[in-house]
């Protein structure tokens, strides 16, 4: 199989598109960036790609609510195209602001009669924070996370607090193995702030859809691709690669 | 129809908490909690055909997150008795204060709602955001009984916390449509200003009354010019001259003539800083690595084969004093446009920020009239930088915060941006016939007279008079601009670009067309709202705008590219070979200026400068009955001083890792919370070419300037270099930037201290072979009201940009392992003058630290070589607090102990000197036993002493000459002292 093609969807205020492209290229994919206006004009552009990424940033300034305006555009202008993309066995990834947008667009957890199942709201610290955290991968439902156990990446957000409408929803997601990433400490135990950096219910850092092929996560795997990106490499020595690179390689290899 | 949507957050009311904490902080009371019952926010939405169904749709699809928010809708004006169900009780039981932005102030959120509503096909025409507070009745009726002279009512105090009157206003009770009056249309009228027959007093009055901030000599020159022309100037001509000749734009003091105690200086900048760079470039010859210095919007140096690096640091002091959030926000936004406007445009890769404030625990009754509390300023400034940098996606990687009571009325806000520019995109030159294109944000009445405002001192009235100079930025507008500009750069669609900074279009077009000439039709500029006069359009400093010279052949492609990403590009005129600046409005000429007069017609300024060294005083160390034997408490006090303590609260709010280039972060160590010396980036666009990186550091220490500004400047350069060299930068490939923030240089002694500092910059740069590549000055940082006069201490920020040959060799300051040796590199002298040991103990006098200009370059070179050879495990520069603070910081950052047992090896000085002297060019270095010999021989001929070892015990101990511990403290206690003060 030739290397898969990855579309990185840009919108006004996206700002992690460059490093996301870098990560996919390091992983052996062919990554391109496109403005959402291009895709709105021509949703069929998606046919040329196997992976769609909504990268991090502050789309539309996070005015109104983080990722909300982008979510609105995804629903109204690209809803059908995105569902077709997913149903064709392809992969969709949302990182940070991309996760907020995909979740609020209902593309990860489709709403039921009573409305959305979950949201991402303000950190309990009530402020934006950039810090490194440990993640624990769970289950084998999500192809992006194949082979992951415990790994380190940074978070950098003000609205990453995952909240379900009711406790039962979280339980159901757990049963379905859709809670695929949790915040833990270096020993693998869950804990209060700052181990859980934003107060997320159930220490949830990443969620996938029912197929497993649509993943949203708050932490930034694209910021831990090179070993020099780790905050303690001068203490521990340089690793062969950053922990986040595997996620991008998994996506590329899914099609090979 | 006008609708109100009020949104209530379920769960914790963070805004209420913020307001009550701020109120308590500002008044030193515990009342905040009782003054606000609840805080909400919302939108006012207007449109002639806007129906309830539309509003419900907006709420459901856009405005409200039902999992965490609830909303209440009402149509305005409200029918008598109110229609509210949910809030009916709230409104019945509480007073309501709603904070709205003043007309014309940028409201990015409202803008986004308008755009999103269009996508939803909702006929929304106008949107405003608001914040609302419910206040218990009678809570505000008591008058205050605070100590001090303040007579403000509780209500005034609270309102000052709820809103900033520079940009916001408070509506009490229900909102009515007339609270949202919109701008009136502008009636064109050409205005001429009779000037030819004015006498001196009238000329001065005209300059002051019109906020031109021009001197009498300058006004006379303008008068003479128009007498020659045989006509009166128009208002726009006078304004253009005032902008171009302002201190902010022309730096007439630093470039002017100075009589320094009988010695004539023709151009201080040329003879010192710029002169040093020219000399260094000459010495380097074919190896010269400077590309463009002191000419473009940022200084440019060579970096890799494919990219040059550029760097600019600006200040935004006056606006931040009046509206801290907006001032700092647009300060960062403004400096980001400098690299964007350098050459044909550089890609911004990281930001820096340095602030100077009065102590955040300043007593509120000490505040002079019109001055905001330093804690409020600090929170606002930090949030302003955070929101702009994080949203636009440029990491803020380096900075510093300085505290001194003299910054009370004049806080300093320095923001810097570093960019990468492809080596073949340096040359820019507008050509005759090129379109003058305005790109990005629209023009509004924001920021009128910013350039002239920043060139005068602040008063109690500044907030009211100059509120128009304050702006709020919109980072997303600038991100969109950046995205299209860099694509257009790659496609080669324009000949030149520059940013609209101070002076707006007038400066940008004036500068870009200086060699040619330009014609501008001001009515073509897209406006945010109606009502702007042609002069306001011309001098508005509305943010997020750039001016480009686009050849007609590329216009269609350029326009299409911009439209495709919803960025507005408008032709407002043409560059022409006329030597004139011609301005028109609706086809009628409103101004015509000679480019030569505009740029070279300003009369030279001659200023007097004097400097007298303070009488040499011995340190006022109090006489002691017996020798002091324990310094642990002194160390704890210094660690807990605002200048030295942890800035983690600030750093974590900044995204310092976006763009993925981060190699050494601002927080380092085993818990990622230690104070790194400098940050290092390996920009991803360069990552496939190798491991060459950039180190960014800074030096600033106003306390030395009180003793001698010459040595303050030398020490700041030394500190900036220490920081970057400590992490692995090559001192021979390090460029410097200067930012002078001074008081009123019309006072000879203030100007004299500036001359001293500039001369030190020359001497030190020449000694180190480190060229200055860019700089900026901000003068008149003084405040005067009644009998209160506060001038800032002379404050020089030196920023350093160092090339790191191989980022894999970088070193951090945290101790790495027990059993390693600790070496002190550099000589320790009796230099406690201006030190933190003196500061925390209330001592004065003493010798200010001197940089040994002969020895220091060798120290840097050899230390760098040792880092390159991989001989060093940890390295930390010695700065505020000297050796004792450096040991403590390295230890708690690494989670390891240190025993310093050979202090006497450092020389015959007293223990307090050896522990706390701030002699420059010193480093504390951790070396493994296996590398100790190699390290020592690598640092041959450099003052070097093995003074101790690292240990697994969680404590820091330093032994005196007699072998007894003169400092002994647990790591946890040291770290707690250091982290506590700003753990907000």
PDB file of N, CA, C and O in Angstrom, chain B residues 804-829:
ATOM      1  N   UNK B 804      22.706  28.020  18.967  1.00  0.00           N
ATOM      2  CA  UNK B 804      23.149  26.794  19.636  1.00  0.00           C
ATOM      3  C   UNK B 804      23.576  25.824  18.546  1.00  0.00           C
ATOM      4  O   UNK B 804      22.754  25.401  17.730  1.00  0.00           O
ATOM      5  N   UNK B 805      24.874  25.488  18.507  1.00  0.00           N
ATOM      6  CA  UNK B 805      25.353  24.679  17.364  1.00  0.00           C
ATOM      7  C   UNK B 805      24.717  23.298  17.311  1.00  0.00           C
ATOM      8  O   UNK B 805      24.510  22.757  16.237  1.00  0.00           O
ATOM      9  N   UNK B 806      24.428  22.710  18.478  1.00  0.00           N
ATOM     10  CA  UNK B 806      23.831  21.373  18.498  1.00  0.00           C
ATOM     11  C   UNK B 806      22.963  21.264  19.743  1.00  0.00           C
ATOM     12  O   UNK B 806      23.478  21.184  20.855  1.00  0.00           O
ATOM     13  N   UNK B 807      21.659  21.274  19.540  1.00  0.00           N
ATOM     14  CA  UNK B 807      20.771  21.320  20.713  1.00  0.00           C
ATOM     15  C   UNK B 807      20.902  20.068  21.579  1.00  0.00           C
ATOM     16  O   UNK B 807      20.544  20.080  22.759  1.00  0.00           O
ATOM     17  N   UNK B 808      21.440  18.988  21.033  1.00  0.00           N
ATOM     18  CA  UNK B 808      21.584  17.766  21.840  1.00  0.00           C
ATOM     19  C   UNK B 808      22.642  17.920  22.930  1.00  0.00           C
ATOM     20  O   UNK B 808      22.780  17.078  23.797  1.00  0.00           O
ATOM     21  N   UNK B 809      23.430  19.011  22.839  1.00  0.00           N
ATOM     22  CA  UNK B 809      24.433  19.296  23.865  1.00  0.00           C
ATOM     23  C   UNK B 809      23.915  20.268  24.926  1.00  0.00           C
ATOM     24  O   UNK B 809      24.666  20.681  25.811  1.00  0.00           O
ATOM     25  N   UNK B 810      22.676  20.668  24.841  1.00  0.00           N
ATOM     26  CA  UNK B 810      22.158  21.671  25.774  1.00  0.00           C
ATOM     27  C   UNK B 810      22.190  21.166  27.218  1.00  0.00           C
ATOM     28  O   UNK B 810      22.115  19.969  27.479  1.00  0.00           O
ATOM     29  N   UNK B 811      22.295  22.112  28.130  1.00  0.00           N
ATOM     30  CA  UNK B 811      22.435  21.809  29.550  1.00  0.00           C
ATOM     31  C   UNK B 811      21.352  22.583  30.302  1.00  0.00           C
ATOM     32  O   UNK B 811      21.013  23.697  29.923  1.00  0.00           O
ATOM     33  N   UNK B 812      20.809  21.974  31.361  1.00  0.00           N
ATOM     34  CA  UNK B 812      19.866  22.701  32.221  1.00  0.00           C
ATOM     35  C   UNK B 812      20.472  22.892  33.608  1.00  0.00           C
ATOM     36  O   UNK B 812      21.517  22.328  33.921  1.00  0.00           O
ATOM     37  N   UNK B 813      19.783  23.698  34.437  1.00  0.00           N
ATOM     38  CA  UNK B 813      20.384  24.141  35.694  1.00  0.00           C
ATOM     39  C   UNK B 813      20.125  23.203  36.875  1.00  0.00           C
ATOM     40  O   UNK B 813      20.710  23.370  37.938  1.00  0.00           O
ATOM     41  N   UNK B 814      19.247  22.232  36.735  1.00  0.00           N
ATOM     42  CA  UNK B 814      18.899  21.341  37.838  1.00  0.00           C
ATOM     43  C   UNK B 814      20.002  20.316  38.094  1.00  0.00           C
ATOM     44  O   UNK B 814      20.553  19.743  37.158  1.00  0.00           O
ATOM     45  N   UNK B 815      20.318  20.088  39.357  1.00  0.00           N
ATOM     46  CA  UNK B 815      21.321  19.072  39.689  1.00  0.00           C
ATOM     47  C   UNK B 815      20.844  17.710  39.201  1.00  0.00           C
ATOM     48  O   UNK B 815      19.664  17.385  39.299  1.00  0.00           O
ATOM     49  N   UNK B 816      21.805  16.903  38.707  1.00  0.00           N
ATOM     50  CA  UNK B 816      21.413  15.670  38.042  1.00  0.00           C
ATOM     51  C   UNK B 816      21.625  14.413  38.873  1.00  0.00           C
ATOM     52  O   UNK B 816      20.879  13.445  38.737  1.00  0.00           O
ATOM     53  N   UNK B 817      22.662  14.356  39.670  1.00  0.00           N
ATOM     54  CA  UNK B 817      22.924  13.118  40.411  1.00  0.00           C
ATOM     55  C   UNK B 817      23.781  13.406  41.640  1.00  0.00           C
ATOM     56  O   UNK B 817      24.571  14.358  41.648  1.00  0.00           O
ATOM     57  N   UNK B 818      23.613  12.581  42.664  1.00  0.00           N
ATOM     58  CA  UNK B 818      24.436  12.719  43.862  1.00  0.00           C
ATOM     59  C   UNK B 818      25.856  12.264  43.562  1.00  0.00           C
ATOM     60  O   UNK B 818      26.081  11.414  42.697  1.00  0.00           O
ATOM     61  N   UNK B 819      26.818  12.855  44.266  1.00  0.00           N
ATOM     62  CA  UNK B 819      28.204  12.432  44.125  1.00  0.00           C
ATOM     63  C   UNK B 819      28.970  13.172  43.043  1.00  0.00           C
ATOM     64  O   UNK B 819      30.109  12.825  42.735  1.00  0.00           O
ATOM     65  N   UNK B 820      28.359  14.181  42.446  1.00  0.00           N
ATOM     66  CA  UNK B 820      29.072  14.976  41.450  1.00  0.00           C
ATOM     67  C   UNK B 820      29.747  16.174  42.111  1.00  0.00           C
ATOM     68  O   UNK B 820      29.396  16.569  43.224  1.00  0.00           O
ATOM     69  N   UNK B 821      30.710  16.752  41.392  1.00  0.00           N
ATOM     70  CA  UNK B 821      31.434  17.907  41.933  1.00  0.00           C
ATOM     71  C   UNK B 821      30.793  19.208  41.497  1.00  0.00           C
ATOM     72  O   UNK B 821      30.213  19.301  40.403  1.00  0.00           O
ATOM     73  N   UNK B 822      30.904  20.208  42.365  1.00  0.00           N
ATOM     74  CA  UNK B 822      30.380  21.532  42.030  1.00  0.00           C
ATOM     75  C   UNK B 822      31.536  22.518  41.922  1.00  0.00           C
ATOM     76  O   UNK B 822      32.340  22.647  42.850  1.00  0.00           O
ATOM     77  N   UNK B 823      31.616  23.179  40.778  1.00  0.00           N
ATOM     78  CA  UNK B 823      32.665  24.168  40.540  1.00  0.00           C
ATOM     79  C   UNK B 823      32.043  25.558  40.408  1.00  0.00           C
ATOM     80  O   UNK B 823      30.991  25.709  39.776  1.00  0.00           O
ATOM     81  N   UNK B 824      32.729  26.536  40.955  1.00  0.00           N
ATOM     82  CA  UNK B 824      32.322  27.910  40.676  1.00  0.00           C
ATOM     83  C   UNK B 824      33.265  28.477  39.623  1.00  0.00           C
ATOM     84  O   UNK B 824      34.479  28.502  39.810  1.00  0.00           O
ATOM     85  N   UNK B 825      32.695  28.918  38.520  1.00  0.00           N
ATOM     86  CA  UNK B 825      33.465  29.524  37.433  1.00  0.00           C
ATOM     87  C   UNK B 825      33.339  31.036  37.563  1.00  0.00           C
ATOM     88  O   UNK B 825      32.232  31.551  37.691  1.00  0.00           O
ATOM     89  N   UNK B 826      34.468  31.758  37.525  1.00  0.00           N
ATOM     90  CA  UNK B 826      34.425  33.224  37.593  1.00  0.00           C
ATOM     91  C   UNK B 826      34.847  33.728  38.959  1.00  0.00           C
ATOM     92  O   UNK B 826      34.814  32.997  39.954  1.00  0.00           O
ATOM     93  N   UNK B 827      35.235  35.005  38.999  1.00  0.00           N
ATOM     94  CA  UNK B 827      35.804  35.587  40.218  1.00  0.00           C
ATOM     95  C   UNK B 827      34.736  36.265  41.064  1.00  0.00           C
ATOM     96  O   UNK B 827      33.863  36.953  40.541  1.00  0.00           O
ATOM     97  N   UNK B 828      34.821  36.056  42.385  1.00  0.00           N
ATOM     98  CA  UNK B 828      33.890  36.677  43.324  1.00  0.00           C
ATOM     99  C   UNK B 828      34.587  37.855  44.005  1.00  0.00           C
ATOM    100  O   UNK B 828      35.656  37.695  44.592  1.00  0.00           O
ATOM    101  N   UNK B 829      33.964  39.038  43.875  1.00  0.00           N
ATOM    102  CA  UNK B 829      34.553  40.227  44.495  1.00  0.00           C
ATOM    103  C   UNK B 829      33.556  40.846  45.473  1.00  0.00           C
ATOM    104  O   UNK B 829      32.387  40.470  45.505  1.00  0.00           O
TER     105      UNK B 829
END
